[in-house]
PDB file of N, CA and C and ligand atoms in Angstrom:
ATOM      1  N   UNK M   9     111.863  86.879 124.072  1.00  0.00           N
ATOM      2  CA  UNK M   9     110.746  87.762 123.351  1.00  0.00           C
ATOM      3  C   UNK M   9     109.728  88.297 124.552  1.00  0.00           C
ATOM      4  N   UNK M  10     110.153  88.188 125.858  1.00  0.00           N
ATOM      5  CA  UNK M  10     109.369  88.638 126.757  1.00  0.00           C
ATOM      6  C   UNK M  10     109.113  90.193 126.712  1.00  0.00           C
ATOM      7  N   UNK M  11     107.829  90.423 126.652  1.00  0.00           N
ATOM      8  CA  UNK M  11     107.377  91.861 126.638  1.00  0.00           C
ATOM      9  C   UNK M  11     107.009  92.097 125.128  1.00  0.00           C
ATOM     10  N   UNK M  12     107.467  91.244 124.135  1.00  0.00           N
ATOM     11  CA  UNK M  12     107.100  91.599 122.742  1.00  0.00           C
ATOM     12  C   UNK M  12     105.751  90.978 122.247  1.00  0.00           C
ATOM     13  N   UNK M  13     105.189  91.574 121.127  1.00  0.00           N
ATOM     14  CA  UNK M  13     104.050  90.969 120.567  1.00  0.00           C
ATOM     15  C   UNK M  13     104.280  90.238 119.334  1.00  0.00           C
ATOM     16  N   UNK M  14     103.845  89.083 119.179  1.00  0.00           N
ATOM     17  CA  UNK M  14     104.153  88.245 118.203  1.00  0.00           C
ATOM     18  C   UNK M  14     102.903  87.860 117.346  1.00  0.00           C
ATOM     19  N   UNK M  15     102.829  88.069 115.994  1.00  0.00           N
ATOM     20  CA  UNK M  15     101.664  87.863 115.115  1.00  0.00           C
ATOM     21  C   UNK M  15     102.050  86.600 114.374  1.00  0.00           C
ATOM     22  N   UNK M  16     101.174  85.687 114.428  1.00  0.00           N
ATOM     23  CA  UNK M  16     101.217  84.365 113.472  1.00  0.00           C
ATOM     24  C   UNK M  16     100.305  84.498 112.346  1.00  0.00           C
ATOM     25  N   UNK M  17     100.447  83.654 111.328  1.00  0.00           N
ATOM     26  CA  UNK M  17      99.474  83.711 110.254  1.00  0.00           C
ATOM     27  C   UNK M  17      98.051  83.590 110.673  1.00  0.00           C
ATOM     28  N   UNK M  18      97.965  82.834 111.758  1.00  0.00           N
ATOM     29  CA  UNK M  18      96.379  82.776 112.164  1.00  0.00           C
ATOM     30  C   UNK M  18      96.058  84.152 112.764  1.00  0.00           C
ATOM     31  N   UNK M  19      96.995  85.019 113.164  1.00  0.00           N
ATOM     32  CA  UNK M  19      96.338  86.200 113.825  1.00  0.00           C
ATOM     33  C   UNK M  19      96.528  87.540 112.807  1.00  0.00           C
ATOM     34  N   UNK M  20      96.953  87.271 111.678  1.00  0.00           N
ATOM     35  CA  UNK M  20      97.033  88.111 110.646  1.00  0.00           C
ATOM     36  C   UNK M  20      95.591  88.861 110.290  1.00  0.00           C
ATOM     37  N   UNK M  21      94.582  87.920 110.258  1.00  0.00           N
ATOM     38  CA  UNK M  21      93.246  88.561 110.140  1.00  0.00           C
ATOM     39  C   UNK M  21      92.434  87.479 110.709  1.00  0.00           C
ATOM     40  N   UNK M  22      91.173  87.655 111.298  1.00  0.00           N
ATOM     41  CA  UNK M  22      90.183  86.532 111.597  1.00  0.00           C
ATOM     42  C   UNK M  22      89.658  86.043 110.645  1.00  0.00           C
ATOM     43  N   UNK M  23      89.442  86.563 109.335  1.00  0.00           N
ATOM     44  CA  UNK M  23      88.650  86.158 108.288  1.00  0.00           C
ATOM     45  C   UNK M  23      89.465  86.019 106.853  1.00  0.00           C
ATOM     46  N   UNK M  24      90.848  86.030 106.991  1.00  0.00           N
ATOM     47  CA  UNK M  24      91.642  85.958 105.813  1.00  0.00           C
ATOM     48  C   UNK M  24      91.376  86.992 104.701  1.00  0.00           C
ATOM     49  N   UNK M  25      91.027  88.292 105.413  1.00  0.00           N
ATOM     50  CA  UNK M  25      90.802  89.515 104.518  1.00  0.00           C
ATOM     51  C   UNK M  25      91.891  90.388 104.468  1.00  0.00           C
ATOM     52  N   UNK M  26      93.088  90.105 105.108  1.00  0.00           N
ATOM     53  CA  UNK M  26      94.141  91.006 105.217  1.00  0.00           C
ATOM     54  C   UNK M  26      94.579  91.183 103.794  1.00  0.00           C
ATOM     55  N   UNK M  27      94.991  92.441 103.358  1.00  0.00           N
ATOM     56  CA  UNK M  27      95.444  92.734 101.919  1.00  0.00           C
ATOM     57  C   UNK M  27      96.412  91.762 101.311  1.00  0.00           C
ATOM     58  N   UNK M  28      97.286  91.266 102.201  1.00  0.00           N
ATOM     59  CA  UNK M  28      98.296  90.352 101.832  1.00  0.00           C
ATOM     60  C   UNK M  28      97.613  88.980 101.366  1.00  0.00           C
ATOM     61  N   UNK M  29      96.750  88.609 102.364  1.00  0.00           N
ATOM     62  CA  UNK M  29      95.865  87.364 102.072  1.00  0.00           C
ATOM     63  C   UNK M  29      94.882  87.388 100.751  1.00  0.00           C
ATOM     64  N   UNK M  30      94.341  88.627 100.594  1.00  0.00           N
ATOM     65  CA  UNK M  30      93.650  88.879  99.379  1.00  0.00           C
ATOM     66  C   UNK M  30      94.511  89.004  98.268  1.00  0.00           C
ATOM     67  N   UNK M  31      95.554  89.571  98.182  1.00  0.00           N
ATOM     68  CA  UNK M  31      96.386  89.345  97.023  1.00  0.00           C
ATOM     69  C   UNK M  31      96.774  87.969  96.764  1.00  0.00           C
ATOM     70  N   UNK M  32      97.228  87.175  97.861  1.00  0.00           N
ATOM     71  CA  UNK M  32      97.718  85.688  97.497  1.00  0.00           C
ATOM     72  C   UNK M  32      96.432  85.016  96.853  1.00  0.00           C
ATOM     73  N   UNK M  33      95.402  85.326  97.218  1.00  0.00           N
ATOM     74  CA  UNK M  33      94.160  84.622  96.518  1.00  0.00           C
ATOM     75  C   UNK M  33      94.155  85.097  95.207  1.00  0.00           C
ATOM     76  N   UNK M  34      94.085  86.310  94.909  1.00  0.00           N
ATOM     77  CA  UNK M  34      93.917  86.943  93.419  1.00  0.00           C
ATOM     78  C   UNK M  34      94.992  86.646  92.564  1.00  0.00           C
ATOM     79  N   UNK M  35      96.191  86.403  93.175  1.00  0.00           N
ATOM     80  CA  UNK M  35      97.299  85.892  92.076  1.00  0.00           C
ATOM     81  C   UNK M  35      97.348  84.371  92.178  1.00  0.00           C
ATOM     82  N   UNK M  36      96.623  83.706  93.068  1.00  0.00           N
ATOM     83  CA  UNK M  36      96.645  82.216  93.156  1.00  0.00           C
ATOM     84  C   UNK M  36      98.188  81.771  93.435  1.00  0.00           C
ATOM     85  N   UNK M  37      98.846  82.322  94.336  1.00  0.00           N
ATOM     86  CA  UNK M  37     100.100  82.061  94.529  1.00  0.00           C
ATOM     87  C   UNK M  37     100.664  80.702  94.873  1.00  0.00           C
ATOM     88  N   UNK M  38     100.009  80.039  95.969  1.00  0.00           N
ATOM     89  CA  UNK M  38     100.577  78.736  96.346  1.00  0.00           C
ATOM     90  C   UNK M  38     100.469  77.639  95.352  1.00  0.00           C
ATOM     91  N   UNK M  39     101.370  76.672  95.613  1.00  0.00           N
ATOM     92  CA  UNK M  39     101.422  75.347  94.814  1.00  0.00           C
ATOM     93  C   UNK M  39     101.134  74.392  95.969  1.00  0.00           C
ATOM     94  N   UNK M  40     102.308  73.797  96.676  1.00  0.00           N
ATOM     95  CA  UNK M  40     101.971  72.743  97.556  1.00  0.00           C
ATOM     96  C   UNK M  40     101.612  73.620  99.027  1.00  0.00           C
ATOM     97  N   UNK M  41     101.949  74.830  99.217  1.00  0.00           N
ATOM     98  CA  UNK M  41     101.551  75.621 100.390  1.00  0.00           C
ATOM     99  C   UNK M  41     102.481  75.706 101.399  1.00  0.00           C
ATOM    100  N   UNK M  42     103.557  74.771 101.540  1.00  0.00           N
ATOM    101  CA  UNK M  42     104.406  74.634 102.587  1.00  0.00           C
ATOM    102  C   UNK M  42     105.230  75.856 103.055  1.00  0.00           C
ATOM    103  N   UNK M  43     105.465  76.581 102.094  1.00  0.00           N
ATOM    104  CA  UNK M  43     106.042  77.866 102.530  1.00  0.00           C
ATOM    105  C   UNK M  43     105.256  79.153 102.849  1.00  0.00           C
ATOM    106  N   UNK M  44     104.039  79.068 102.617  1.00  0.00           N
ATOM    107  CA  UNK M  44     103.211  80.130 102.295  1.00  0.00           C
ATOM    108  C   UNK M  44     102.930  80.875 103.701  1.00  0.00           C
ATOM    109  N   UNK M  45     102.759  80.260 104.814  1.00  0.00           N
ATOM    110  CA  UNK M  45     102.669  81.098 105.903  1.00  0.00           C
ATOM    111  C   UNK M  45     103.868  82.027 106.204  1.00  0.00           C
ATOM    112  N   UNK M  46     105.159  81.626 105.936  1.00  0.00           N
ATOM    113  CA  UNK M  46     106.313  82.411 106.069  1.00  0.00           C
ATOM    114  C   UNK M  46     106.389  83.469 105.066  1.00  0.00           C
ATOM    115  N   UNK M  47     106.006  83.201 103.903  1.00  0.00           N
ATOM    116  CA  UNK M  47     106.037  84.191 102.903  1.00  0.00           C
ATOM    117  C   UNK M  47     105.114  85.206 102.891  1.00  0.00           C
ATOM    118  N   UNK M  48     103.911  84.847 103.506  1.00  0.00           N
ATOM    119  CA  UNK M  48     102.760  85.977 103.842  1.00  0.00           C
ATOM    120  C   UNK M  48     103.179  86.857 104.970  1.00  0.00           C
ATOM    121  N   UNK M  49     103.779  86.175 106.008  1.00  0.00           N
ATOM    122  CA  UNK M  49     103.982  86.997 107.227  1.00  0.00           C
ATOM    123  C   UNK M  49     105.369  87.849 106.917  1.00  0.00           C
ATOM    124  N   UNK M  50     106.199  87.510 106.076  1.00  0.00           N
ATOM    125  CA  UNK M  50     107.331  88.372 105.554  1.00  0.00           C
ATOM    126  C   UNK M  50     106.746  89.355 104.885  1.00  0.00           C
ATOM    127  N   UNK M  51     105.948  89.055 103.771  1.00  0.00           N
ATOM    128  CA  UNK M  51     105.313  90.346 103.108  1.00  0.00           C
ATOM    129  C   UNK M  51     104.742  91.106 103.920  1.00  0.00           C
ATOM    130  N   UNK M  52     103.859  90.714 104.765  1.00  0.00           N
ATOM    131  CA  UNK M  52     103.180  91.707 105.839  1.00  0.00           C
ATOM    132  C   UNK M  52     103.931  92.575 106.481  1.00  0.00           C
ATOM    133  N   UNK M  53     105.068  92.051 107.249  1.00  0.00           N
ATOM    134  CA  UNK M  53     105.941  92.776 107.951  1.00  0.00           C
ATOM    135  C   UNK M  53     106.664  93.770 106.952  1.00  0.00           C
ATOM    136  N   UNK M  54     107.102  93.319 105.990  1.00  0.00           N
ATOM    137  CA  UNK M  54     107.849  94.133 104.872  1.00  0.00           C
ATOM    138  C   UNK M  54     106.791  95.433 104.532  1.00  0.00           C
ATOM    139  N   UNK M  55     105.768  95.205 104.152  1.00  0.00           N
ATOM    140  CA  UNK M  55     104.780  96.245 103.598  1.00  0.00           C
ATOM    141  C   UNK M  55     104.380  97.246 104.638  1.00  0.00           C
ATOM    142  N   UNK M  56     104.593  96.739 106.132  1.00  0.00           N
ATOM    143  CA  UNK M  56     104.376  97.594 107.123  1.00  0.00           C
ATOM    144  C   UNK M  56     105.228  98.755 107.265  1.00  0.00           C
ATOM    145  N   UNK M  57     106.450  98.339 106.941  1.00  0.00           N
ATOM    146  CA  UNK M  57     107.869  99.215 106.851  1.00  0.00           C
ATOM    147  C   UNK M  57     107.881  99.929 105.600  1.00  0.00           C
ATOM    148  N   UNK M  58     107.506  99.281 104.487  1.00  0.00           N
ATOM    149  CA  UNK M  58     107.651  99.916 103.159  1.00  0.00           C
ATOM    150  C   UNK M  58     106.452  99.795 102.399  1.00  0.00           C
ATOM    151  N   UNK M  59     105.526 100.641 102.465  1.00  0.00           N
ATOM    152  CA  UNK M  59     104.293 100.542 101.855  1.00  0.00           C
ATOM    153  C   UNK M  59     104.210 100.865 100.295  1.00  0.00           C
ATOM    154  N   UNK M  60     105.240 101.451  99.716  1.00  0.00           N
ATOM    155  CA  UNK M  60     105.308 101.730  98.387  1.00  0.00           C
ATOM    156  C   UNK M  60     106.718 101.123  97.822  1.00  0.00           C
ATOM    157  N   UNK M  61     106.968  99.689  97.969  1.00  0.00           N
ATOM    158  CA  UNK M  61     108.119  99.155  97.482  1.00  0.00           C
ATOM    159  C   UNK M  61     108.243  99.164  95.767  1.00  0.00           C
ATOM    160  N   UNK M  62     109.563  99.111  95.521  1.00  0.00           N
ATOM    161  CA  UNK M  62     109.755  98.972  93.980  1.00  0.00           C
ATOM    162  C   UNK M  62     109.967  97.521  93.709  1.00  0.00           C
ATOM    163  N   UNK M  63     109.973  96.902  92.690  1.00  0.00           N
ATOM    164  CA  UNK M  63     110.058  95.454  92.501  1.00  0.00           C
ATOM    165  C   UNK M  63     111.347  94.952  92.949  1.00  0.00           C
ATOM    166  N   UNK M  64     112.275  95.621  92.737  1.00  0.00           N
ATOM    167  CA  UNK M  64     113.736  95.251  93.358  1.00  0.00           C
ATOM    168  C   UNK M  64     113.581  95.156  94.895  1.00  0.00           C
ATOM    169  N   UNK M  65     112.900  96.180  95.664  1.00  0.00           N
ATOM    170  CA  UNK M  65     112.891  96.212  97.105  1.00  0.00           C
ATOM    171  C   UNK M  65     112.090  94.853  97.446  1.00  0.00           C
ATOM    172  N   UNK M  66     110.909  94.474  96.847  1.00  0.00           N
ATOM    173  CA  UNK M  66     110.038  93.376  96.982  1.00  0.00           C
ATOM    174  C   UNK M  66     111.101  92.076  96.783  1.00  0.00           C
ATOM    175  N   UNK M  67     111.855  91.960  95.785  1.00  0.00           N
ATOM    176  CA  UNK M  67     112.733  90.868  95.536  1.00  0.00           C
ATOM    177  C   UNK M  67     113.721  90.709  96.879  1.00  0.00           C
ATOM    178  N   UNK M  68     114.252  91.795  97.180  1.00  0.00           N
ATOM    179  CA  UNK M  68     115.279  91.788  98.216  1.00  0.00           C
ATOM    180  C   UNK M  68     114.583  91.371  99.573  1.00  0.00           C
ATOM    181  N   UNK M  69     113.141  92.055  99.862  1.00  0.00           N
ATOM    182  CA  UNK M  69     112.609  91.622 101.037  1.00  0.00           C
ATOM    183  C   UNK M  69     112.269  90.248 101.060  1.00  0.00           C
ATOM    184  N   UNK M  70     111.884  89.589  99.999  1.00  0.00           N
ATOM    185  CA  UNK M  70     111.397  88.132 100.079  1.00  0.00           C
ATOM    186  C   UNK M  70     112.382  87.214  99.973  1.00  0.00           C
ATOM    187  N   UNK M  71     113.716  87.661  99.662  1.00  0.00           N
ATOM    188  CA  UNK M  71     114.743  86.850  99.149  1.00  0.00           C
ATOM    189  C   UNK M  71     115.336  85.682 100.167  1.00  0.00           C
ATOM    190  N   UNK M  72     114.994  85.900 101.385  1.00  0.00           N
ATOM    191  CA  UNK M  72     115.325  84.763 102.410  1.00  0.00           C
ATOM    192  C   UNK M  72     114.340  83.759 102.707  1.00  0.00           C
ATOM    193  N   UNK M  73     113.207  83.852 101.967  1.00  0.00           N
ATOM    194  CA  UNK M  73     112.127  82.770 102.021  1.00  0.00           C
ATOM    195  C   UNK M  73     112.355  81.758 100.856  1.00  0.00           C
ATOM    196  N   UNK M  74     112.557  80.540 101.167  1.00  0.00           N
ATOM    197  CA  UNK M  74     112.588  79.605 100.087  1.00  0.00           C
ATOM    198  C   UNK M  74     111.272  78.983  99.733  1.00  0.00           C
ATOM    199  N   UNK M  75     111.094  78.743  98.552  1.00  0.00           N
ATOM    200  CA  UNK M  75     109.896  78.251  98.075  1.00  0.00           C
ATOM    201  C   UNK M  75     110.309  77.116  97.222  1.00  0.00           C
ATOM    202  N   UNK M  76     110.139  75.789  97.618  1.00  0.00           N
ATOM    203  CA  UNK M  76     110.643  74.432  96.891  1.00  0.00           C
ATOM    204  C   UNK M  76     109.813  74.439  95.614  1.00  0.00           C
ATOM    205  N   UNK M  77     108.758  74.983  95.477  1.00  0.00           N
ATOM    206  CA  UNK M  77     108.104  74.931  94.301  1.00  0.00           C
ATOM    207  C   UNK M  77     108.299  76.010  93.227  1.00  0.00           C
ATOM    208  N   UNK M  78     109.088  76.910  93.752  1.00  0.00           N
ATOM    209  CA  UNK M  78     109.653  78.050  92.871  1.00  0.00           C
ATOM    210  C   UNK M  78     108.518  78.871  92.526  1.00  0.00           C
ATOM    211  N   UNK M  79     107.735  79.313  93.158  1.00  0.00           N
ATOM    212  CA  UNK M  79     106.567  80.173  92.853  1.00  0.00           C
ATOM    213  C   UNK M  79     106.915  81.612  93.124  1.00  0.00           C
ATOM    214  N   UNK M  80     108.230  82.057  93.028  1.00  0.00           N
ATOM    215  CA  UNK M  80     108.821  83.253  93.242  1.00  0.00           C
ATOM    216  C   UNK M  80     108.188  84.506  92.323  1.00  0.00           C
ATOM    217  N   UNK M  81     107.873  84.133  91.158  1.00  0.00           N
ATOM    218  CA  UNK M  81     107.332  85.271  90.344  1.00  0.00           C
ATOM    219  C   UNK M  81     105.790  85.566  90.866  1.00  0.00           C
ATOM    220  N   UNK M  82     105.140  84.537  91.147  1.00  0.00           N
ATOM    221  CA  UNK M  82     103.690  84.825  91.778  1.00  0.00           C
ATOM    222  C   UNK M  82     103.862  85.551  93.055  1.00  0.00           C
ATOM    223  N   UNK M  83     104.805  85.124  93.975  1.00  0.00           N
ATOM    224  CA  UNK M  83     104.788  85.872  95.304  1.00  0.00           C
ATOM    225  C   UNK M  83     105.319  87.244  95.056  1.00  0.00           C
ATOM    226  N   UNK M  84     106.179  87.444  94.223  1.00  0.00           N
ATOM    227  CA  UNK M  84     106.446  88.951  94.085  1.00  0.00           C
ATOM    228  C   UNK M  84     105.523  89.786  93.387  1.00  0.00           C
ATOM    229  N   UNK M  85     104.667  89.238  92.632  1.00  0.00           N
ATOM    230  CA  UNK M  85     103.485  89.867  91.982  1.00  0.00           C
ATOM    231  C   UNK M  85     102.426  89.954  93.131  1.00  0.00           C
ATOM    232  N   UNK M  86     102.162  89.274  93.864  1.00  0.00           N
ATOM    233  CA  UNK M  86     101.315  89.363  95.118  1.00  0.00           C
ATOM    234  C   UNK M  86     101.577  90.389  96.040  1.00  0.00           C
ATOM    235  N   UNK M  87     103.066  90.526  96.488  1.00  0.00           N
ATOM    236  CA  UNK M  87     103.342  91.638  97.290  1.00  0.00           C
ATOM    237  C   UNK M  87     103.015  92.918  96.454  1.00  0.00           C
ATOM    238  N   UNK M  88     103.359  92.961  95.409  1.00  0.00           N
ATOM    239  CA  UNK M  88     103.034  94.341  94.726  1.00  0.00           C
ATOM    240  C   UNK M  88     101.534  94.593  94.707  1.00  0.00           C
ATOM    241  N   UNK M  89     100.799  93.786  94.434  1.00  0.00           N
ATOM    242  CA  UNK M  89      99.378  93.762  94.404  1.00  0.00           C
ATOM    243  C   UNK M  89      98.900  94.186  95.887  1.00  0.00           C
ATOM    244  N   UNK M  90      99.423  93.387  96.898  1.00  0.00           N
ATOM    245  CA  UNK M  90      99.057  93.729  98.257  1.00  0.00           C
ATOM    246  C   UNK M  90      99.592  95.326  98.618  1.00  0.00           C
ATOM    247  N   UNK M  91     100.588  95.685  98.038  1.00  0.00           N
ATOM    248  CA  UNK M  91     100.876  97.062  98.314  1.00  0.00           C
ATOM    249  C   UNK M  91      99.901  97.970  97.861  1.00  0.00           C
ATOM    250  N   UNK M  92      99.562  97.760  96.530  1.00  0.00           N
ATOM    251  CA  UNK M  92      98.369  98.549  96.015  1.00  0.00           C
ATOM    252  C   UNK M  92      97.147  98.541  96.965  1.00  0.00           C
ATOM    253  N   UNK M  93      96.703  97.513  97.323  1.00  0.00           N
ATOM    254  CA  UNK M  93      95.552  97.238  98.202  1.00  0.00           C
ATOM    255  C   UNK M  93      95.765  98.133  99.458  1.00  0.00           C
ATOM    256  N   UNK M  94      96.996  98.225 100.013  1.00  0.00           N
ATOM    257  CA  UNK M  94      97.195  98.704 101.280  1.00  0.00           C
ATOM    258  C   UNK M  94      97.233 100.292 101.342  1.00  0.00           C
ATOM    259  N   UNK M  95      97.346 100.881 100.045  1.00  0.00           N
ATOM    260  CA  UNK M  95      97.815 102.186  99.775  1.00  0.00           C
ATOM    261  C   UNK M  95      96.413 102.776  99.323  1.00  0.00           C
TER     262      UNK M  95
HETATM  263 FE1  FES Y   1     105.498  74.884  97.840  1.00  0.00          FE
HETATM  264 FE2  FES Y   1     106.289  77.368  98.329  1.00  0.00          FE
HETATM  265  S1  FES Y   1     104.300  76.830  97.461  1.00  0.00           S
HETATM  266  S2  FES Y   1     107.111  75.453  98.884  1.00  0.00           S
END
């Protein structure tokens, strides 16, 4: 990763007000929270590339992130809400 920039969940925003984080709070996505940093970072990177995704595109983009609490419907809803906030 030499010469590359890496953003972690702590660097997404300094005060938790990134649109994805705001959408996560609005939809009340987490249950245990174990998967949430990865879910949020995947959603953020995806929305940077595709700011107006369809529901199928959201499902495909988030497909590789496993949530043992099965909060997939709220995750997908929050990504759609975040997309609206970013546009
Ligand atoms: Fe528990 Fe995703 S919220 S694993």
